[in-house]
Amino acid sequence: MQYLLMGIIAGSLTPFQTAVNSKLRQYVISPFLSSLISFLIGTIFLTVVILASGGQLLLTSHQVATIPWWAYLGGVLGMIGLTTNILLFPILGSVQTVIMPIMGQILMSMVIDNFGLFGADHHALSAMRLVGVVLLIIGVLVVVVLPGYLSRDKMEDNEHAPVKLRWLWQLTGVIVGAMLAVQAAINGRFGGMLASPLHAAWVSFVIGSILLFIVSLAQRSLPNVANLARNKTPWWIWLGGFLGAIYIFSNAFLVPKIGTGTVVVLALLGQVIGSLSIDQFGLLGAFKNRITPIKIIGLVIMIVGVVLIEMM
């Protein structure tokens, strides 16, 4: 029971991480700089955990020589995913910023499983999993599309996101979700090569931090960090990287104990609970978007679909 609760709580941290990083962006202006700060904090946290557990940080010469080049792409994809979520959050709101990437993540994970890409275990596309995909798509349509047809109230479409462009941002969310599925598969394979999922996560965070530093340097946005000292910032604005690292650490801990499929379903449930809470109450400076019964129905349909995909 404690493992199930841990999985839900870990999943609920993801939308809060996005909300925190979006708030951080308001101070440092650049989404890349906001991501950089989050990655650095996550890297520090993982470094402490690995060293405290007696693990090593640097790769050995043998590991560098034998690990394929694509194993290092996890940090690149993670950097893109985190930065894009920061951009999506103020436009789509907390719920859609969670469910659109989930849709892309689930669909791409099925492709990876069906063809055994990146060394993943082969899982054929069964009829039950296809039913799950259909339910997943129906659930997304109920949450994203149906409310607009049932009500003329467009309060959820803020002035910063014209209605005619929302589909493009929603599609971006799906694509980013697909990239995150590839990242998970790569990091899972990488963790097996290193015999340590935490070590693989640390390498991914370090690569992402380096790339984000280069981008921020090219943008000349690094001096914007001074804005955090000049302005009165809430204490929780530094928690984004910490929350992300806890999520990764929790997954690395739970997968061997309760299985990947169960962890995915629990993470989805936690993400839905977290995003609904943020939208309903306007937590962490987010816009308040009333959660309607039709959205709840759509999210339940999504969860059933994911259970069929991951557990059958």
Coordinates of C-alpha atoms in Angstrom, one line a residue, residues 79-271:
M79 CA 15.8 19.6 -21.6
I80 CA 13.4 20.1 -24.5
G81 CA 10.5 18.6 -22.6
L82 CA 11.0 20.7 -19.5
T83 CA 11.5 23.9 -21.4
T84 CA 8.4 23.3 -23.6
N85 CA 6.2 22.6 -20.6
I86 CA 7.2 26.0 -19.2
L87 CA 6.0 27.6 -22.4
L88 CA 2.8 25.5 -22.5
F89 CA 1.7 26.0 -18.9
P90 CA 0.5 29.7 -19.1
I91 CA -1.1 29.0 -22.5
L92 CA -2.9 25.7 -21.9
G93 CA -3.3 25.6 -18.2
S94 CA -2.2 22.9 -15.8
V95 CA -4.6 20.1 -16.9
Q96 CA -3.9 20.3 -20.6
T97 CA -0.1 20.8 -20.0
V98 CA -0.3 17.4 -18.3
I99 CA -2.7 15.4 -20.5
M100 CA -1.5 16.4 -24.0
P101 CA 2.1 15.1 -23.3
I102 CA 0.6 12.0 -21.6
M103 CA -1.2 11.2 -24.8
G104 CA 2.0 11.5 -26.8
Q105 CA 3.9 9.6 -24.2
I106 CA 1.5 6.7 -24.2
L107 CA 1.2 6.5 -28.0
M108 CA 5.0 6.6 -28.5
S109 CA 5.6 4.1 -25.7
M110 CA 3.4 1.6 -27.5
V111 CA 5.4 2.1 -30.7
I112 CA 8.6 1.6 -28.7
D113 CA 7.2 -1.6 -27.0
N114 CA 5.8 -3.0 -30.3
F115 CA 9.1 -2.7 -32.1
G116 CA 11.4 -3.2 -29.1
L117 CA 13.2 0.1 -29.8
F118 CA 16.2 1.2 -27.7
G119 CA 16.6 -2.3 -26.2
A120 CA 13.1 -2.2 -24.7
D121 CA 11.2 -5.5 -24.1
H122 CA 9.0 -6.4 -27.0
H123 CA 5.2 -6.2 -26.2
A124 CA 2.9 -6.9 -29.2
L125 CA 0.0 -4.5 -29.9
S126 CA -2.9 -6.5 -28.6
A127 CA -6.6 -5.9 -29.1
M128 CA -7.0 -4.8 -25.4
R129 CA -4.2 -2.2 -25.8
L130 CA -5.9 -0.9 -28.9
V131 CA -9.1 -0.4 -26.9
G132 CA -7.1 1.4 -24.4
V133 CA -5.7 3.8 -27.1
V134 CA -9.2 4.5 -28.3
L135 CA -10.4 5.3 -24.7
L136 CA -7.3 7.5 -24.2
I137 CA -8.1 9.5 -27.4
I138 CA -11.8 9.8 -26.4
G139 CA -10.8 11.0 -22.9
V140 CA -8.5 13.7 -24.3
L141 CA -11.2 14.8 -26.7
V142 CA -13.8 15.0 -23.9
V143 CA -11.4 17.1 -21.8
V144 CA -10.0 19.4 -24.5
V145 CA -12.7 19.7 -27.2
L146 CA -16.1 18.9 -25.7
P147 CA -16.3 21.8 -23.2
G148 CA -16.0 24.3 -26.0
Y149 CA -19.1 22.9 -27.7
L150 CA -21.1 22.6 -24.5
S151 CA -20.5 26.2 -23.4
R152 CA -20.0 29.6 -25.0
D153 CA -17.9 30.6 -22.0
K154 CA -14.3 31.0 -23.3
M155 CA -12.8 32.2 -20.1
E156 CA -10.2 29.4 -20.3
D157 CA -8.8 30.9 -23.5
N158 CA -6.8 33.7 -22.0
E159 CA -5.7 36.7 -24.2
H160 CA -2.2 35.4 -24.5
A161 CA -3.4 32.3 -26.4
P162 CA -5.7 33.0 -29.3
V163 CA -8.2 30.2 -29.9
K164 CA -7.1 29.6 -33.5
L165 CA -3.5 28.8 -32.2
R166 CA -4.4 26.5 -29.3
W167 CA -4.4 23.4 -31.5
L168 CA -0.8 24.1 -32.4
W169 CA 0.3 24.3 -28.8
Q170 CA -1.8 21.2 -28.0
L171 CA -0.1 19.3 -30.8
T172 CA 3.3 20.6 -29.5
G173 CA 2.3 19.0 -26.1
V174 CA 1.7 15.7 -27.8
I175 CA 5.0 15.8 -29.7
V176 CA 6.9 16.6 -26.5
G177 CA 5.1 13.7 -24.7
A178 CA 6.4 11.4 -27.5
M179 CA 9.9 12.7 -26.9
L180 CA 9.6 12.1 -23.2
A181 CA 8.6 8.5 -23.9
V182 CA 11.8 8.1 -26.0
Q183 CA 13.7 9.7 -23.1
A184 CA 12.3 7.2 -20.6
A185 CA 13.2 4.3 -22.9
I186 CA 16.7 5.6 -23.4
N187 CA 17.3 6.3 -19.7
G188 CA 15.9 2.9 -18.8
R189 CA 18.4 1.2 -21.2
F190 CA 21.1 3.5 -20.1
G191 CA 20.4 2.7 -16.4
G192 CA 20.8 -1.0 -17.3
M193 CA 24.1 -0.4 -18.9
L194 CA 25.4 1.5 -15.8
A195 CA 23.6 -0.9 -13.4
S196 CA 22.1 2.2 -11.8
P197 CA 19.0 4.1 -12.9
L198 CA 20.0 6.9 -10.6
H199 CA 23.4 7.2 -12.2
A200 CA 21.8 7.4 -15.7
A201 CA 19.4 10.1 -14.4
W202 CA 22.4 12.0 -13.1
V203 CA 24.2 11.9 -16.4
S204 CA 21.0 13.0 -18.1
F205 CA 20.6 16.0 -15.8
V206 CA 24.3 17.0 -16.3
I207 CA 24.0 16.9 -20.1
G208 CA 20.8 18.9 -19.9
S209 CA 22.4 21.4 -17.6
I210 CA 25.4 21.9 -19.9
L211 CA 23.2 22.4 -23.0
L212 CA 20.9 24.8 -21.2
F213 CA 23.9 26.8 -20.0
I214 CA 25.2 27.1 -23.6
V215 CA 21.8 28.2 -24.8
S216 CA 21.4 30.7 -22.0
L217 CA 24.9 32.0 -22.6
A218 CA 24.2 32.5 -26.3
Q219 CA 20.9 34.2 -25.4
R220 CA 22.9 36.4 -23.0
S221 CA 20.2 35.7 -20.4
L222 CA 22.4 34.6 -17.6
P223 CA 22.5 38.1 -16.0
N224 CA 18.8 37.8 -15.5
V225 CA 19.5 35.5 -12.5
A226 CA 20.2 38.8 -10.6
N227 CA 16.4 39.5 -10.9
L228 CA 15.8 36.8 -8.3
A229 CA 17.9 38.8 -5.8
R230 CA 16.4 42.2 -6.7
N231 CA 12.8 41.0 -6.5
K232 CA 11.0 39.5 -3.6
T233 CA 10.5 35.9 -4.8
P234 CA 8.5 33.2 -3.0
W235 CA 10.6 30.5 -1.3
W236 CA 9.0 27.7 -3.3
I237 CA 10.3 29.1 -6.5
W238 CA 13.5 27.1 -6.1
L239 CA 11.7 23.7 -5.7
G240 CA 11.3 22.9 -9.4
G241 CA 14.5 20.9 -9.9
F242 CA 14.1 19.3 -6.4
L243 CA 10.6 18.0 -7.3
G244 CA 11.8 16.7 -10.7
A245 CA 14.7 14.9 -9.1
I246 CA 12.4 13.3 -6.4
Y247 CA 10.1 12.1 -9.2
I248 CA 13.0 10.4 -11.0
F249 CA 14.3 9.0 -7.8
S250 CA 10.9 7.6 -6.8
N251 CA 10.4 5.9 -10.2
A252 CA 13.9 4.4 -10.0
F253 CA 12.9 3.0 -6.6
L254 CA 9.4 1.8 -7.4
V255 CA 9.8 0.1 -10.8
P256 CA 11.8 -2.9 -9.4
K257 CA 9.2 -3.3 -6.7
I258 CA 5.8 -2.9 -8.4
G259 CA 6.6 -2.9 -12.1
T260 CA 6.8 -0.3 -14.8
G261 CA 3.1 -0.6 -15.8
T262 CA 1.9 0.1 -12.3
V263 CA 4.2 3.0 -11.9
V264 CA 3.0 4.6 -15.1
V265 CA -0.6 4.3 -14.0
L266 CA 0.1 5.6 -10.5
A267 CA 2.1 8.5 -12.0
L268 CA -0.8 9.4 -14.3
L269 CA -3.3 9.4 -11.5
G270 CA -1.0 11.6 -9.4
Q271 CA -0.4 14.0 -12.3

